[in-house]
Coordinates of C-alpha atoms and ligand atoms in Angstrom, one line a residue:
M1 CA 8.0 17.6 -11.0
Q2 CA 9.2 16.9 -7.5
T3 CA 9.2 20.6 -6.6
T4 CA 5.7 21.0 -7.9
Y5 CA 4.5 17.9 -6.0
F6 CA 6.1 18.7 -2.7
R7 CA 5.3 22.4 -2.8
G8 CA 1.7 21.5 -3.0
V9 CA -1.2 23.9 -3.6
C10 CA -0.3 27.5 -2.9
D11 CA -2.2 30.7 -2.3
R12 CA -1.2 32.6 0.8
E13 CA 0.6 29.5 2.1
C14 CA 1.4 26.1 0.5
R15 CA -0.5 23.0 1.5
G16 CA 0.7 19.4 0.8
A17 CA -1.2 16.1 0.4
D18 CA -1.5 15.8 4.2
H19 CA -3.7 18.9 4.4
F20 CA -6.2 17.6 1.8
L21 CA -6.1 14.1 3.3
D22 CA -7.1 15.5 6.7
I23 CA -10.1 17.0 5.1
L24 CA -11.0 13.8 3.3
H25 CA -10.6 11.9 6.6
T26 CA -12.8 14.2 8.7
A27 CA -15.2 16.2 6.6
K28 CA -18.9 15.4 7.0
D29 CA -20.1 17.4 4.0
P30 CA -19.7 15.6 0.6
V31 CA -19.2 19.1 -1.0
A32 CA -16.1 19.6 1.2
L33 CA -14.8 16.2 0.2
R34 CA -15.2 17.1 -3.5
D35 CA -13.6 20.5 -3.1
A36 CA -10.6 19.1 -1.3
W37 CA -10.1 16.5 -4.0
L38 CA -10.4 19.1 -6.8
A39 CA -8.0 21.5 -5.1
W40 CA -5.3 18.9 -4.8
H41 CA -5.7 17.5 -8.3
D42 CA -6.1 20.9 -10.1
G43 CA -3.4 22.5 -8.0
V44 CA -0.7 19.9 -8.4
G45 CA -1.6 17.8 -11.3
R46 CA -2.1 20.5 -14.0
P47 CA 1.3 22.3 -13.4
E48 CA 3.1 18.9 -13.5
R49 CA 1.7 18.0 -16.9
P50 CA 4.1 20.0 -19.3
L51 CA 7.1 18.8 -17.2
F52 CA 6.0 15.2 -17.5
E53 CA 5.5 15.6 -21.3
N54 CA 9.1 16.7 -21.6
F55 CA 10.3 14.1 -19.2
V56 CA 9.0 11.0 -21.0
P57 CA 11.2 11.2 -24.1
L58 CA 14.2 12.1 -22.0
A59 CA 13.7 9.2 -19.6
N60 CA 13.1 6.9 -22.6
A61 CA 16.4 8.1 -24.2
G62 CA 18.2 7.1 -21.0
A63 CA 16.5 3.7 -21.0
R64 CA 17.4 3.1 -24.6
A65 CA 21.0 4.0 -23.9
A66 CA 21.0 1.2 -21.3
G67 CA 19.7 -1.3 -23.9
F68 CA 15.9 -1.2 -23.2
R69 CA 13.0 -0.3 -25.5
D70 CA 11.7 2.2 -23.0
V71 CA 11.5 3.0 -19.3
G72 CA 8.6 0.5 -18.7
E73 CA 10.6 -2.4 -20.1
M74 CA 13.6 -1.3 -18.0
W75 CA 11.5 -1.3 -14.8
R76 CA 10.0 -4.7 -15.7
S77 CA 13.5 -6.1 -16.1
A78 CA 14.0 -5.9 -12.3
Y79 CA 12.2 -9.2 -11.8
D80 CA 14.6 -11.9 -12.9
E81 CA 12.4 -12.9 -15.8
P82 CA 11.9 -11.5 -19.4
P83 CA 10.1 -8.1 -19.1
D84 CA 7.3 -9.2 -21.3
Q85 CA 6.8 -12.3 -19.2
F86 CA 6.5 -10.1 -16.1
L87 CA 3.7 -8.2 -17.8
V88 CA 1.8 -11.5 -18.3
E89 CA 2.5 -12.5 -14.7
T90 CA 1.0 -9.3 -13.2
E91 CA -2.1 -9.8 -15.3
R92 CA -2.4 -13.3 -14.0
M93 CA -2.1 -12.1 -10.4
W94 CA -4.7 -9.4 -10.9
A95 CA -7.1 -11.9 -12.5
S96 CA -6.9 -14.1 -9.4
V97 CA -7.7 -11.4 -6.9
S98 CA -10.2 -9.4 -8.9
P99 CA -13.3 -11.6 -7.8
L100 CA -12.6 -10.8 -4.2
Y101 CA -12.2 -7.1 -4.9
Q102 CA -15.5 -7.1 -6.8
E103 CA -17.3 -8.6 -3.8
L104 CA -15.8 -6.0 -1.5
H105 CA -16.6 -3.1 -3.9
C106 CA -20.2 -4.3 -4.2
Y107 CA -20.7 -4.3 -0.4
V108 CA -19.0 -1.0 0.2
R109 CA -20.8 0.7 -2.7
R110 CA -24.1 -0.4 -1.3
K111 CA -23.2 1.1 2.1
L112 CA -22.2 4.4 0.5
H113 CA -25.3 4.4 -1.7
T114 CA -27.4 4.1 1.4
K115 CA -25.6 7.0 3.0
Y116 CA -25.2 9.3 0.0
G117 CA -28.1 8.4 -2.2
E118 CA -27.8 9.1 -5.9
L119 CA -24.3 10.6 -5.4
V120 CA -23.3 6.9 -5.4
P121 CA -25.2 5.2 -8.2
A122 CA -26.4 1.7 -7.2
H123 CA -24.8 0.1 -10.3
G124 CA -22.0 2.5 -11.3
V125 CA -18.5 3.5 -10.2
I126 CA -18.0 5.1 -6.7
P127 CA -17.0 8.8 -6.8
T128 CA -13.4 8.6 -5.6
Q129 CA -13.5 11.3 -3.0
L130 CA -16.2 9.4 -1.1
T131 CA -13.7 6.6 -0.3
R132 CA -12.0 9.3 1.8
D133 CA -8.6 9.0 0.2
L134 CA -7.1 11.2 -2.5
Y135 CA -6.4 8.2 -4.8
S136 CA -8.8 5.5 -3.4
L137 CA -5.5 3.9 -2.5
N138 CA -7.1 2.3 0.4
W139 CA -10.5 2.5 2.1
N140 CA -9.3 2.5 5.7
Q141 CA -11.2 5.6 6.5
L142 CA -14.5 3.9 5.6
W143 CA -14.2 1.6 8.5
P144 CA -16.8 3.3 10.7
E145 CA -19.2 3.5 7.7
V146 CA -18.9 -0.2 6.6
V147 CA -18.1 -2.1 9.8
P148 CA -20.0 -5.4 9.5
Y149 CA -20.8 -5.9 13.2
P150 CA -20.6 -2.5 15.1
D151 CA -21.3 -4.2 18.4
A152 CA -18.7 -7.0 18.1
A153 CA -15.4 -6.6 19.9
P154 CA -13.4 -3.6 18.7
I155 CA -10.6 -4.0 16.1
D156 CA -9.2 -0.6 15.6
V157 CA -6.7 0.3 18.3
S158 CA -6.6 4.1 17.7
E159 CA -8.5 4.9 20.8
A160 CA -6.4 2.6 23.0
L161 CA -3.2 4.3 21.6
V162 CA -4.5 7.7 22.6
A163 CA -5.8 6.5 26.0
Q164 CA -2.5 4.9 26.8
H165 CA -0.6 8.1 25.7
Y166 CA 1.5 6.4 23.0
D167 CA 4.0 9.0 21.8
P168 CA 5.9 8.6 18.5
L169 CA 8.9 6.8 20.0
R170 CA 6.7 4.3 21.8
M171 CA 4.8 3.6 18.6
V172 CA 8.1 2.8 16.8
K173 CA 9.4 0.8 19.8
T174 CA 6.2 -1.3 19.7
G175 CA 6.9 -2.3 16.1
E176 CA 10.5 -3.0 16.9
A177 CA 9.5 -5.2 19.7
F178 CA 7.8 -7.5 17.2
F179 CA 10.9 -7.9 15.2
E180 CA 12.9 -8.6 18.3
S181 CA 10.4 -11.2 19.5
L182 CA 11.3 -13.1 16.3
G183 CA 14.9 -13.1 17.5
M184 CA 16.0 -10.8 14.7
E185 CA 19.1 -8.7 15.1
P186 CA 18.1 -5.3 16.7
L187 CA 18.5 -2.2 14.6
P188 CA 21.7 -0.2 15.4
A189 CA 21.7 2.5 18.1
T190 CA 22.3 5.1 15.2
F191 CA 18.7 4.3 14.0
W192 CA 17.3 5.6 17.2
D193 CA 19.7 8.6 17.3
R194 CA 19.3 9.7 13.7
S195 CA 15.7 8.9 12.7
V196 CA 12.9 11.5 12.7
F197 CA 9.6 10.3 14.2
A198 CA 7.8 13.7 14.7
K199 CA 7.7 16.9 12.7
P200 CA 10.6 19.1 14.0
E201 CA 9.5 22.5 15.3
G202 CA 10.2 25.4 12.9
K203 CA 11.4 23.2 10.0
V204 CA 9.9 22.5 6.6
M205 CA 9.2 18.8 6.3
S206 CA 6.7 16.9 4.1
C207 CA 4.2 14.9 6.1
P208 CA 3.2 12.2 5.4
G209 CA 6.5 11.4 3.8
Q210 CA 7.4 8.2 5.7
R211 CA 10.4 6.5 4.3
V212 CA 13.5 4.5 5.3
W213 CA 16.8 5.7 4.1
N214 CA 20.4 4.5 3.9
I215 CA 22.2 7.7 4.2
D216 CA 25.8 7.0 5.0
G217 CA 26.4 3.4 3.9
P218 CA 24.4 0.3 4.4
A219 CA 24.7 0.2 8.2
D220 CA 23.2 3.6 8.6
V221 CA 19.5 3.0 8.3
R222 CA 17.1 5.8 9.3
M223 CA 13.4 6.4 9.2
T224 CA 11.5 9.6 8.6
M225 CA 7.8 9.7 9.6
C226 CA 5.5 12.1 11.5
V227 CA 4.0 9.5 13.7
E228 CA 0.4 10.0 15.1
P229 CA -1.2 7.6 17.6
T230 CA -3.5 5.8 15.1
H231 CA -4.0 2.3 14.1
E232 CA -3.1 3.2 10.5
H233 CA 0.2 4.7 11.6
L234 CA 1.1 1.7 13.6
W235 CA 0.6 -0.4 10.4
I236 CA 2.9 2.1 8.5
I237 CA 5.5 1.8 11.2
Y238 CA 5.6 -2.0 10.7
H239 CA 6.0 -1.5 7.0
E240 CA 8.9 1.0 7.4
L241 CA 10.6 -1.2 10.0
G242 CA 10.5 -4.1 7.5
H243 CA 12.6 -2.0 5.1
A244 CA 15.0 -1.0 7.9
H245 CA 15.5 -4.6 9.0
Y246 CA 15.9 -5.9 5.4
H247 CA 18.6 -3.3 4.6
W248 CA 20.3 -3.8 8.0
A249 CA 20.5 -7.6 7.4
M250 CA 22.1 -7.1 3.9
R251 CA 24.9 -4.9 5.1
H252 CA 27.5 -7.6 4.8
L253 CA 26.9 -8.1 1.1
P254 CA 28.7 -6.4 -1.8
L255 CA 27.1 -3.0 -2.6
L256 CA 25.4 -4.2 -5.8
L257 CA 23.7 -7.1 -4.1
Q258 CA 22.4 -4.9 -1.2
Q259 CA 18.8 -4.9 -2.5
A260 CA 15.9 -7.2 -2.1
A261 CA 15.8 -10.3 -4.3
N262 CA 12.5 -8.9 -5.7
P263 CA 11.4 -5.2 -5.4
G264 CA 8.1 -6.6 -4.1
F265 CA 9.8 -8.5 -1.3
D266 CA 11.2 -5.2 0.0
E267 CA 7.8 -3.6 0.1
A268 CA 6.3 -6.7 1.6
S269 CA 8.9 -7.2 4.3
G270 CA 7.1 -5.3 7.0
D271 CA 3.6 -5.9 5.7
V272 CA 4.1 -9.6 6.4
L273 CA 4.1 -8.7 10.1
Q274 CA 0.9 -6.7 9.7
L275 CA -0.8 -10.0 8.8
S276 CA 0.3 -11.2 12.3
M277 CA -1.3 -8.3 14.0
T278 CA -4.3 -10.4 14.9
P279 CA -6.7 -9.6 17.7
A280 CA -4.8 -12.1 19.8
Y281 CA -1.5 -10.3 19.2
L282 CA -3.1 -6.8 19.8
H283 CA -4.6 -8.2 23.0
A284 CA -1.3 -9.6 24.1
I285 CA 0.4 -6.2 23.8
G286 CA -2.4 -4.5 25.7
L287 CA -4.1 -2.7 22.9
L288 CA -7.3 -4.7 22.7
P289 CA -9.4 -5.6 25.7
T290 CA -10.2 -9.1 24.4
A291 CA -8.7 -11.5 21.9
A292 CA -12.3 -12.1 20.7
T293 CA -12.6 -15.0 18.3
S294 CA -16.3 -15.0 17.6
Q295 CA -17.5 -15.3 14.0
E296 CA -18.5 -11.7 14.1
A297 CA -15.2 -10.5 15.5
T298 CA -13.4 -12.5 12.8
I299 CA -15.4 -10.9 10.0
N300 CA -14.8 -7.5 11.5
A301 CA -11.0 -8.1 11.7
L302 CA -10.8 -9.4 8.1
M303 CA -12.9 -6.5 6.8
H304 CA -10.7 -4.0 8.6
L305 CA -7.7 -5.6 6.9
A306 CA -9.4 -5.9 3.5
L307 CA -10.2 -2.1 3.5
D308 CA -6.4 -1.7 3.5
K309 CA -5.0 -4.6 1.6
V310 CA -7.7 -5.8 -0.9
A311 CA -8.9 -2.2 -1.7
F312 CA -5.3 -1.3 -2.6
L313 CA -4.7 -4.0 -5.2
P314 CA -6.4 -2.5 -8.3
Y315 CA -4.7 0.8 -7.6
G316 CA -1.3 -0.9 -7.1
Y317 CA -1.8 -2.6 -10.4
L318 CA -3.0 0.3 -12.6
V319 CA -0.4 3.0 -11.8
D320 CA 2.3 1.3 -13.7
K321 CA 0.0 -0.2 -16.2
W322 CA -0.7 3.4 -17.1
R323 CA 2.9 4.4 -17.1
W324 CA 4.1 1.4 -19.1
E325 CA 1.6 2.4 -21.8
V326 CA 2.9 6.0 -21.7
F327 CA 6.5 5.1 -21.9
S328 CA 5.9 2.6 -24.7
G329 CA 4.0 5.3 -26.7
K330 CA 0.8 3.4 -26.7
T331 CA -0.8 6.3 -24.7
T332 CA 0.0 9.7 -26.1
P333 CA -0.1 13.0 -24.3
G334 CA -3.5 13.9 -25.6
D335 CA -4.9 10.7 -24.0
Y336 CA -3.0 10.9 -20.6
N337 CA -6.0 11.8 -18.5
T338 CA -8.6 9.9 -20.4
R339 CA -6.7 6.7 -20.2
W340 CA -6.0 7.2 -16.5
W341 CA -9.7 7.4 -15.8
Q342 CA -10.5 4.5 -18.1
L343 CA -8.1 2.4 -16.0
K344 CA -9.4 3.8 -12.7
A345 CA -12.9 2.8 -13.8
Q346 CA -12.0 -0.6 -15.2
Y347 CA -9.9 -1.8 -12.2
Q348 CA -11.0 0.2 -9.2
G349 CA -14.6 0.9 -10.1
V350 CA -14.1 4.6 -9.1
G351 CA -14.7 7.8 -11.0
P352 CA -13.5 11.4 -10.6
A353 CA -15.0 13.8 -8.1
A354 CA -16.2 16.1 -11.0
P355 CA -15.9 15.9 -14.8
R356 CA -12.3 16.0 -16.0
A357 CA -10.8 17.7 -19.1
T358 CA -8.2 16.1 -21.3
T359 CA -5.9 18.9 -20.3
D360 CA -6.0 17.9 -16.6
F361 CA -3.3 15.6 -15.3
D362 CA -4.6 13.5 -12.5
P363 CA -1.9 10.8 -12.5
G364 CA 0.5 13.7 -11.6
V365 CA -0.7 13.8 -8.0
Q366 CA 0.7 10.4 -7.2
G367 CA 4.1 11.1 -5.6
H368 CA 5.7 8.1 -7.3
L369 CA 5.1 9.7 -10.6
A370 CA 6.9 13.0 -9.6
L371 CA 9.7 10.9 -8.1
N372 CA 9.8 8.6 -11.2
F373 CA 9.7 5.7 -8.8
P374 CA 8.2 2.3 -10.0
Y375 CA 4.9 1.3 -8.4
M376 CA 4.3 -2.3 -9.4
S377 CA 6.4 -3.5 -6.5
Y378 CA 3.6 -2.5 -4.2
F379 CA 1.2 -4.6 -6.1
I380 CA 3.6 -7.6 -6.0
A381 CA 4.1 -7.0 -2.3
G382 CA 0.3 -6.9 -1.8
I383 CA 0.1 -10.5 -3.1
V384 CA 3.4 -12.1 -2.0
Q385 CA 3.1 -10.9 1.6
F386 CA 0.4 -13.5 2.2
Q387 CA 2.6 -16.2 0.6
L388 CA 5.5 -15.2 2.9
H389 CA 3.1 -15.1 5.9
R390 CA 1.9 -18.6 5.1
A391 CA 5.4 -20.0 4.8
L392 CA 6.4 -18.3 8.1
C393 CA 3.3 -19.7 9.9
K394 CA 4.4 -23.2 8.8
K395 CA 7.9 -22.5 10.2
A396 CA 6.2 -21.3 13.4
G397 CA 4.4 -24.7 13.6
F398 CA 0.9 -23.1 13.1
S399 CA -1.7 -25.2 11.4
G400 CA -5.0 -23.4 11.9
P401 CA -6.8 -21.0 9.6
L402 CA -4.3 -18.6 8.0
H403 CA -6.0 -15.4 9.3
E404 CA -5.6 -16.6 12.9
C405 CA -1.8 -17.1 12.7
S406 CA 0.5 -14.7 14.3
I407 CA 4.2 -15.4 14.1
Y408 CA 4.8 -13.0 17.1
G409 CA 7.4 -14.6 19.4
S410 CA 8.4 -17.4 16.9
K411 CA 12.2 -17.7 16.8
A412 CA 11.9 -20.4 14.0
A413 CA 9.9 -18.0 11.8
G414 CA 12.2 -15.2 12.6
A415 CA 15.3 -17.1 11.7
A416 CA 13.8 -18.2 8.3
Y417 CA 12.7 -14.6 7.6
E418 CA 16.1 -13.1 8.5
R419 CA 17.8 -15.7 6.2
L420 CA 15.7 -14.3 3.3
F421 CA 16.7 -10.8 4.2
R422 CA 20.4 -11.7 4.4
L423 CA 20.3 -13.1 0.9
G424 CA 19.7 -9.7 -0.5
A425 CA 19.9 -9.9 -4.3
S426 CA 22.6 -12.6 -4.3
K427 CA 20.1 -15.1 -5.7
P428 CA 17.2 -14.8 -8.2
W429 CA 14.0 -14.2 -6.2
Q430 CA 12.6 -17.5 -7.4
D431 CA 15.4 -19.3 -5.5
A432 CA 15.0 -17.1 -2.5
L433 CA 11.3 -17.7 -2.4
E434 CA 11.7 -21.4 -2.8
E435 CA 14.2 -21.6 0.1
L436 CA 11.6 -20.1 2.4
S437 CA 8.3 -21.5 1.0
G438 CA 9.1 -24.3 -1.4
E439 CA 7.3 -22.3 -4.1
R440 CA 8.9 -20.7 -7.2
Q441 CA 6.0 -18.6 -8.4
I442 CA 4.2 -15.6 -6.9
D443 CA 0.6 -16.6 -6.4
A444 CA -2.5 -15.1 -4.8
D445 CA -3.8 -18.4 -3.4
A446 CA -2.5 -17.5 0.1
L447 CA -4.3 -14.2 0.0
I448 CA -7.5 -15.9 -1.1
E449 CA -7.0 -18.4 1.7
Y450 CA -6.5 -15.7 4.3
F451 CA -9.6 -13.8 3.3
A452 CA -11.8 -16.9 2.7
P453 CA -14.2 -16.4 5.6
L454 CA -14.7 -12.7 4.5
Q455 CA -15.2 -13.6 0.9
A456 CA -17.9 -16.2 1.8
W457 CA -19.5 -13.6 4.1
L458 CA -19.5 -10.9 1.3
K459 CA -21.0 -13.3 -1.2
E460 CA -23.8 -13.9 1.2
Q461 CA -24.3 -10.2 1.8
N462 CA -24.2 -9.5 -1.9
R463 CA -26.6 -12.2 -2.9
G464 CA -29.5 -10.8 -5.0
H465 CA -27.7 -7.5 -5.6
A466 CA -26.2 -6.6 -8.9
C467 CA -22.4 -6.3 -8.5
G468 CA -19.9 -4.8 -10.9
W469 CA -20.1 -1.5 -12.8
Ligands
ZN501 ZN1 7.8 0.9 1.5

């Protein structure tokens, strides 16, 4: 499955996800968007299908040998609570963010309907390729099409990064400078010697395949990423550096405890800092001309973030909802693709680029399926990062609206955050979370608080329009 996924779509040469993503990001013609989406899904998904059908019973046999009903239960057991309870918890979290997602979907669909006409029905699901992502994983690329106030101060720093000649190393150093501003222990010199920040000439390397690795023991953290000078890549760098710092901070623990208290904490570790990349912060490091705080600039900034973080939530939720059903036998091979699109429609409100057959295998194009790597941790991270951000803002002595807080430069916040990192898995996550925030449950209320001005604005914009699908 991994070979099929990473080889990509081959005729005279092989093309990976990055090739098709490029087309989705840049093509003007909706037919080109559809064709790129289809080429990737038909070229990689279909050949993976028989492999996955063989794989499911094998993986389940392994899980049963370890004392679990199936692989889904085994994955859910990583959360310091009964696996069935975790299932209920994730449903509760989704229910609390779903109204915000619905408002965002409603607004974005209307913009796309205006642009594409009947291609995007006014009351139906959005054709997935028009979100300019292979999975509608995020809607970052829609920013120019949906920006609320085009004339308000700029939010996206891509142009500034190019104008200031940011090279890959400087991009990563910019992220590292944030961690160091918090007083966190710097990454070891080997990180800078051994990491790969740009595609090496003449070598085969999958891009985008950003990841942090522990190669030779816990103290040997490295990163692989083909860094481009874009706002999105700057965000990804903060995400990956979070992993690096988390793992670096745990190196003193016994090997079995060298993991995050909760898989979602690991994925949230760097994203928490993204929430501090406010216009004021980006201005302070010379990437935005002003730290504009007008109402319009605020809505722009929150929309920019929501296209990434709110748009992601239903996808983050449904990938493993689908796999849990597959591993438990509730969804059988004949229904693989149908069930996938039911969930895509139900949670994301998106539909396929063209009619799909039951013999297609569209979940197969998600790399985490080929790698058999759980996905729910990204959903948990998408929620808990706001809770961690709120707790760190309190440590930093900040008392204003949550979306205005940046912990940049706060040693108090940094010390508290590094304490969480250093705990690794030596305590249940509920205890680790309580130590930092005083809370024992993962809740979306901090996320809702952060986006409150945007949600109110969206409600106003959507007034009188039929939302939902
Ligand atoms: Zn990650």
